[in-house]
Short mmCIF file of C-alpha atoms in Angstrom, two decimals:
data_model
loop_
_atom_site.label_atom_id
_atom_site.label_comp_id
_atom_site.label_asym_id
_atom_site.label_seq_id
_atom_site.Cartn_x
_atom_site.Cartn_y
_atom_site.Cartn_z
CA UNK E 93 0.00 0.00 0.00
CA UNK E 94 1.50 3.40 -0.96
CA UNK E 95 0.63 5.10 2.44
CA UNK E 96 1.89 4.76 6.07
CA UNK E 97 1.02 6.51 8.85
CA UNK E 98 2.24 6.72 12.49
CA UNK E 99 -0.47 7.30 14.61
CA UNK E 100 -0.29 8.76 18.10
CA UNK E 101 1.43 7.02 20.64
CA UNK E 102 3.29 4.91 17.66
CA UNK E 103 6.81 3.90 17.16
CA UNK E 104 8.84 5.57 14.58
CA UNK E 105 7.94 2.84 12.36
CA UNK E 106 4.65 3.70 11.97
CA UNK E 107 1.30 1.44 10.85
CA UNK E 108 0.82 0.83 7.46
CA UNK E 109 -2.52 2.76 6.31
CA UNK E 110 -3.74 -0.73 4.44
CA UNK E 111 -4.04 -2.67 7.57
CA UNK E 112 -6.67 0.30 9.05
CA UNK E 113 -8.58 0.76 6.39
CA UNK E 114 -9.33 -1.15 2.79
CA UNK E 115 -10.14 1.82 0.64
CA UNK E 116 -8.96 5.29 0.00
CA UNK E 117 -9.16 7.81 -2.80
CA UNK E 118 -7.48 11.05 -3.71
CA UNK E 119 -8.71 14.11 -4.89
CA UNK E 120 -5.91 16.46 -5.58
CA UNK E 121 -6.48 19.60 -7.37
CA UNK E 122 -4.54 22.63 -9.74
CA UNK E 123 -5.71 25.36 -8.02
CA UNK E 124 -7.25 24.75 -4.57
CA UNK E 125 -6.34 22.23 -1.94
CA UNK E 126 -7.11 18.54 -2.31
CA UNK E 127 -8.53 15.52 -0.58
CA UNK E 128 -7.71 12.49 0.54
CA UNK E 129 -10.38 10.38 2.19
CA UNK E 130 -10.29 7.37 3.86
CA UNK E 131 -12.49 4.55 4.30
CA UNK E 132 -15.49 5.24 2.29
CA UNK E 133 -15.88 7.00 -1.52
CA UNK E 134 -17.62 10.62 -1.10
CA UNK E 135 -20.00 11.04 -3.91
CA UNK E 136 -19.23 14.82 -3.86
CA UNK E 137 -15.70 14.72 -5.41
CA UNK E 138 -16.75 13.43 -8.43
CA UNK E 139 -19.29 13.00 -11.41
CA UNK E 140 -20.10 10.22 -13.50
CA UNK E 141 -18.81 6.50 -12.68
CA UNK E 142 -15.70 5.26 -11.60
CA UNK E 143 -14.00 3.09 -13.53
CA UNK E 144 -11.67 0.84 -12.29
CA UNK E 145 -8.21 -1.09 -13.53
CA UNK E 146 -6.62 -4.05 -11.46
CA UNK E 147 -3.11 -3.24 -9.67
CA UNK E 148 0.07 -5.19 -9.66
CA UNK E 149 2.53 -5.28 -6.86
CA UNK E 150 6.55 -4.98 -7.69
CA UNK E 151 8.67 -7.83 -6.21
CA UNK E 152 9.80 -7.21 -3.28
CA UNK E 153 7.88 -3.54 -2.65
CA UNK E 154 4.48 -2.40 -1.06
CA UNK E 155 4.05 -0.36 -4.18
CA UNK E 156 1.09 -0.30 -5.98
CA UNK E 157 1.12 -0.04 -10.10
CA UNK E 158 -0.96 -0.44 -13.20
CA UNK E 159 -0.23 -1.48 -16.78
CA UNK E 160 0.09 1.08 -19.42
CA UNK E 161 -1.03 -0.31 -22.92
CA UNK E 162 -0.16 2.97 -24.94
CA UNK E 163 0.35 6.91 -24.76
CA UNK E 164 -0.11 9.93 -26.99
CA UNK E 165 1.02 13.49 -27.05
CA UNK E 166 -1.48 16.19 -27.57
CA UNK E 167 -3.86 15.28 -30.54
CA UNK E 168 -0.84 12.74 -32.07
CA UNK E 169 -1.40 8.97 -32.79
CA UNK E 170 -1.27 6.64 -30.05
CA UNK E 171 2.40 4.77 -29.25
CA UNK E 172 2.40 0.91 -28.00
CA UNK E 173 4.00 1.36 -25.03
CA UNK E 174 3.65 -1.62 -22.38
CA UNK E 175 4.93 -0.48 -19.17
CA UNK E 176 3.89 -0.66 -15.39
CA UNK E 177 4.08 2.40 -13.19
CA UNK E 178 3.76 2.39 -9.70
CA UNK E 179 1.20 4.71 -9.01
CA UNK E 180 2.74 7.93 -6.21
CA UNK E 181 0.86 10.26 -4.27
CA UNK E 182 4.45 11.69 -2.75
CA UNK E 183 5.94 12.55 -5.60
CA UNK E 184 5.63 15.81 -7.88
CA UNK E 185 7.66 14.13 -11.13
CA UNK E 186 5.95 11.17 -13.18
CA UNK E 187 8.97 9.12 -14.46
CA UNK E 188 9.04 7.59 -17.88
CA UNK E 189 11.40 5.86 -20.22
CA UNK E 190 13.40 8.75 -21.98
CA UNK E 191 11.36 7.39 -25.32
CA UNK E 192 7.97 8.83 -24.15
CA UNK E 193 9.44 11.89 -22.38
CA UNK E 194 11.52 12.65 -25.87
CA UNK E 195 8.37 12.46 -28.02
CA UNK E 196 6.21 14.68 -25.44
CA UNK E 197 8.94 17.50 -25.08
CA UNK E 198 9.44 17.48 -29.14
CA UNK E 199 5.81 18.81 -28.80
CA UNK E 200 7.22 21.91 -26.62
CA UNK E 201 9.00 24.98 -28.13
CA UNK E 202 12.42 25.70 -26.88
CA UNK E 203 11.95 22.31 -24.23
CA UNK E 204 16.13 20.87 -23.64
CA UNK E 205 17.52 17.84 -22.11
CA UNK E 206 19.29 19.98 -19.19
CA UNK E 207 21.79 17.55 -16.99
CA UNK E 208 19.02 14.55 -18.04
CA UNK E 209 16.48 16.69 -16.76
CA UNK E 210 13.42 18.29 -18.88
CA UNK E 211 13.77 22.32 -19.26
CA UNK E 212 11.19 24.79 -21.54
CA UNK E 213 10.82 28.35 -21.63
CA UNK E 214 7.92 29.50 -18.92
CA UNK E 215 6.01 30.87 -21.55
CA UNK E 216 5.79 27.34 -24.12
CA UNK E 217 2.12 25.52 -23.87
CA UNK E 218 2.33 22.13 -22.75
CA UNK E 219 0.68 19.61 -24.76
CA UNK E 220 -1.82 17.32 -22.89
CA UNK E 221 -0.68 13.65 -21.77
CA UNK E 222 -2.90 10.50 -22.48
CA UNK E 223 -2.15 7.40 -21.33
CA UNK E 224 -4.54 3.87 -21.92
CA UNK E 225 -4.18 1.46 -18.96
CA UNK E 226 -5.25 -2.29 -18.83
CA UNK E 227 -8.85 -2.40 -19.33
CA UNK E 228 -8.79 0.06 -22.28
CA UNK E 229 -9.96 3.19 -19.92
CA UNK E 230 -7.66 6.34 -20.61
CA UNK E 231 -6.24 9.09 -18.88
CA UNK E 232 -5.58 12.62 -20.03
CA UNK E 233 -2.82 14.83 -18.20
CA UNK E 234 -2.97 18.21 -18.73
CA UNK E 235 -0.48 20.19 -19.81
CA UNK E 236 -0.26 22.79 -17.62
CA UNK E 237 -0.34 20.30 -14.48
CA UNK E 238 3.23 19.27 -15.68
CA UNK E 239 4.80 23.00 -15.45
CA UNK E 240 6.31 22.42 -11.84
CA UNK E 241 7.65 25.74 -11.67
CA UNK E 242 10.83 28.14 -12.28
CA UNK E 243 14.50 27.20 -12.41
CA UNK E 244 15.30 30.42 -13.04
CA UNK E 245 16.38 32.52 -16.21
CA UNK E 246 12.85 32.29 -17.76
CA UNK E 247 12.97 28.33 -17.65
CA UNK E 248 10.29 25.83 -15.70
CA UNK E 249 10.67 22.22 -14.60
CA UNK E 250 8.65 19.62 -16.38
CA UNK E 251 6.85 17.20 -14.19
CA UNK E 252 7.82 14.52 -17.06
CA UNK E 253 10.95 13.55 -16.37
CA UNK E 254 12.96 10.22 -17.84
CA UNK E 255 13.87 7.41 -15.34
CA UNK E 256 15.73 3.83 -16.58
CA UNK E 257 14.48 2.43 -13.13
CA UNK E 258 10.99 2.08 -12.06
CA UNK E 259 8.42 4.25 -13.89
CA UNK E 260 5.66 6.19 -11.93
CA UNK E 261 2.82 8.74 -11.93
CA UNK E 262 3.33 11.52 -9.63
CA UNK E 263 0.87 14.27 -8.54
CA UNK E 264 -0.16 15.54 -11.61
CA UNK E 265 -1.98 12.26 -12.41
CA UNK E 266 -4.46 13.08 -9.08
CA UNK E 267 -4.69 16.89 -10.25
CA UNK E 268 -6.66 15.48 -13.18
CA UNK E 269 -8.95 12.56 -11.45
CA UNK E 270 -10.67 11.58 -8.67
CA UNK E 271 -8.39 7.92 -7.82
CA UNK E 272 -9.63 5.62 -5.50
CA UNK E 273 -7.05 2.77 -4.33
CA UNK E 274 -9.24 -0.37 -3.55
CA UNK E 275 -7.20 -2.38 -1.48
CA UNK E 276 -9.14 -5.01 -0.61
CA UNK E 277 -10.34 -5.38 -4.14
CA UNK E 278 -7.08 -4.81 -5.61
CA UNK E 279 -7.47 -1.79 -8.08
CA UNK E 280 -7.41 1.36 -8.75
#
């Protein structure tokens, strides 16, 4: 389970979250401050239906992830691309093979590989980022939820970011959808 806790009166170790409760979701937002409720789903955060996809578990970790069947920049034809991220509330950066994050920041005027990490000019648009996972139900990140911010000298930080270890979906992936992690049913 991706969360622990350490409740009052608790060792430094802390309790994992999973073993209190078999169901969160998170409701993270752009603009305004977020959610993240536990133990029941609150109708309120979202419209429509949730749709669910089954996790997998990385040897050896408590991680959760989900298969990723393909990906697209923008309006662009959709890649094969069959990879498993491990899904991360903690983390601002969503890693991907340098493959996908070349083709999204060819999409990006004035975007460089600075010291292996994605640069662009403050001012470029960001193309939207879809992604199909197992189950054929896709996901669009939007552009703008991948600016992290200023490095200084009129460049930001893109929240895509190449990894040749473990692949994952960082924040921006709960600023555009309500997620609820099932753990007693096993998806997400």
């Amino acid at each position: 389970c991706l969360v622990s806790i350490i409740p009052h009166g608790e060792d430094e170790k802390g309790a994992n979250i999973c073993n209190l409760v078999t169901l969160f979701s998170v409701n993270f937002h752009f603009t305004r401050a977020g959610t993240v409720t536990f133990g029941t789903i609150d109708s309120t955060q979202y419209s429509g239906s949730i749709s669910y996809t089954p996790v997998y578990i990385p040897d050896g970790s408590s991680f959760w992830g989900i298969n990723i069947t393909s990906y697209s920049v923008g309006a662009s034809t959709p890649s094969i691309l069959a990879i498993g991220p491990i899904l991360d509330t903690g983390s601002f950066n969503s890693l991907f093979p340098a493959s996908v994050t070349t083709a999204y920041y060819a999409e990006v005027a004035g975007a460089e590989l600075s010291s292996g990490q994605w640069i662009f000019p403050c001012s470029a648009t960001l193309p939207d980022f879809h992604i199909k996972v197992s189950g054929g139900y896709s996901v669009t990140i939007h552009g703008p939820f991948l600016n992290l911010g200023s490095v200084g000298s009129n460049y930001c930080y893109g929240g895509l970011q190449p990894t040749t270890g473990l692949p994952s979906l960082g924040i921006a992936l709960y600023q555009s959808l309500f997620v609820v992690f099932d753990y007693g049913g096993r998806r997400v």
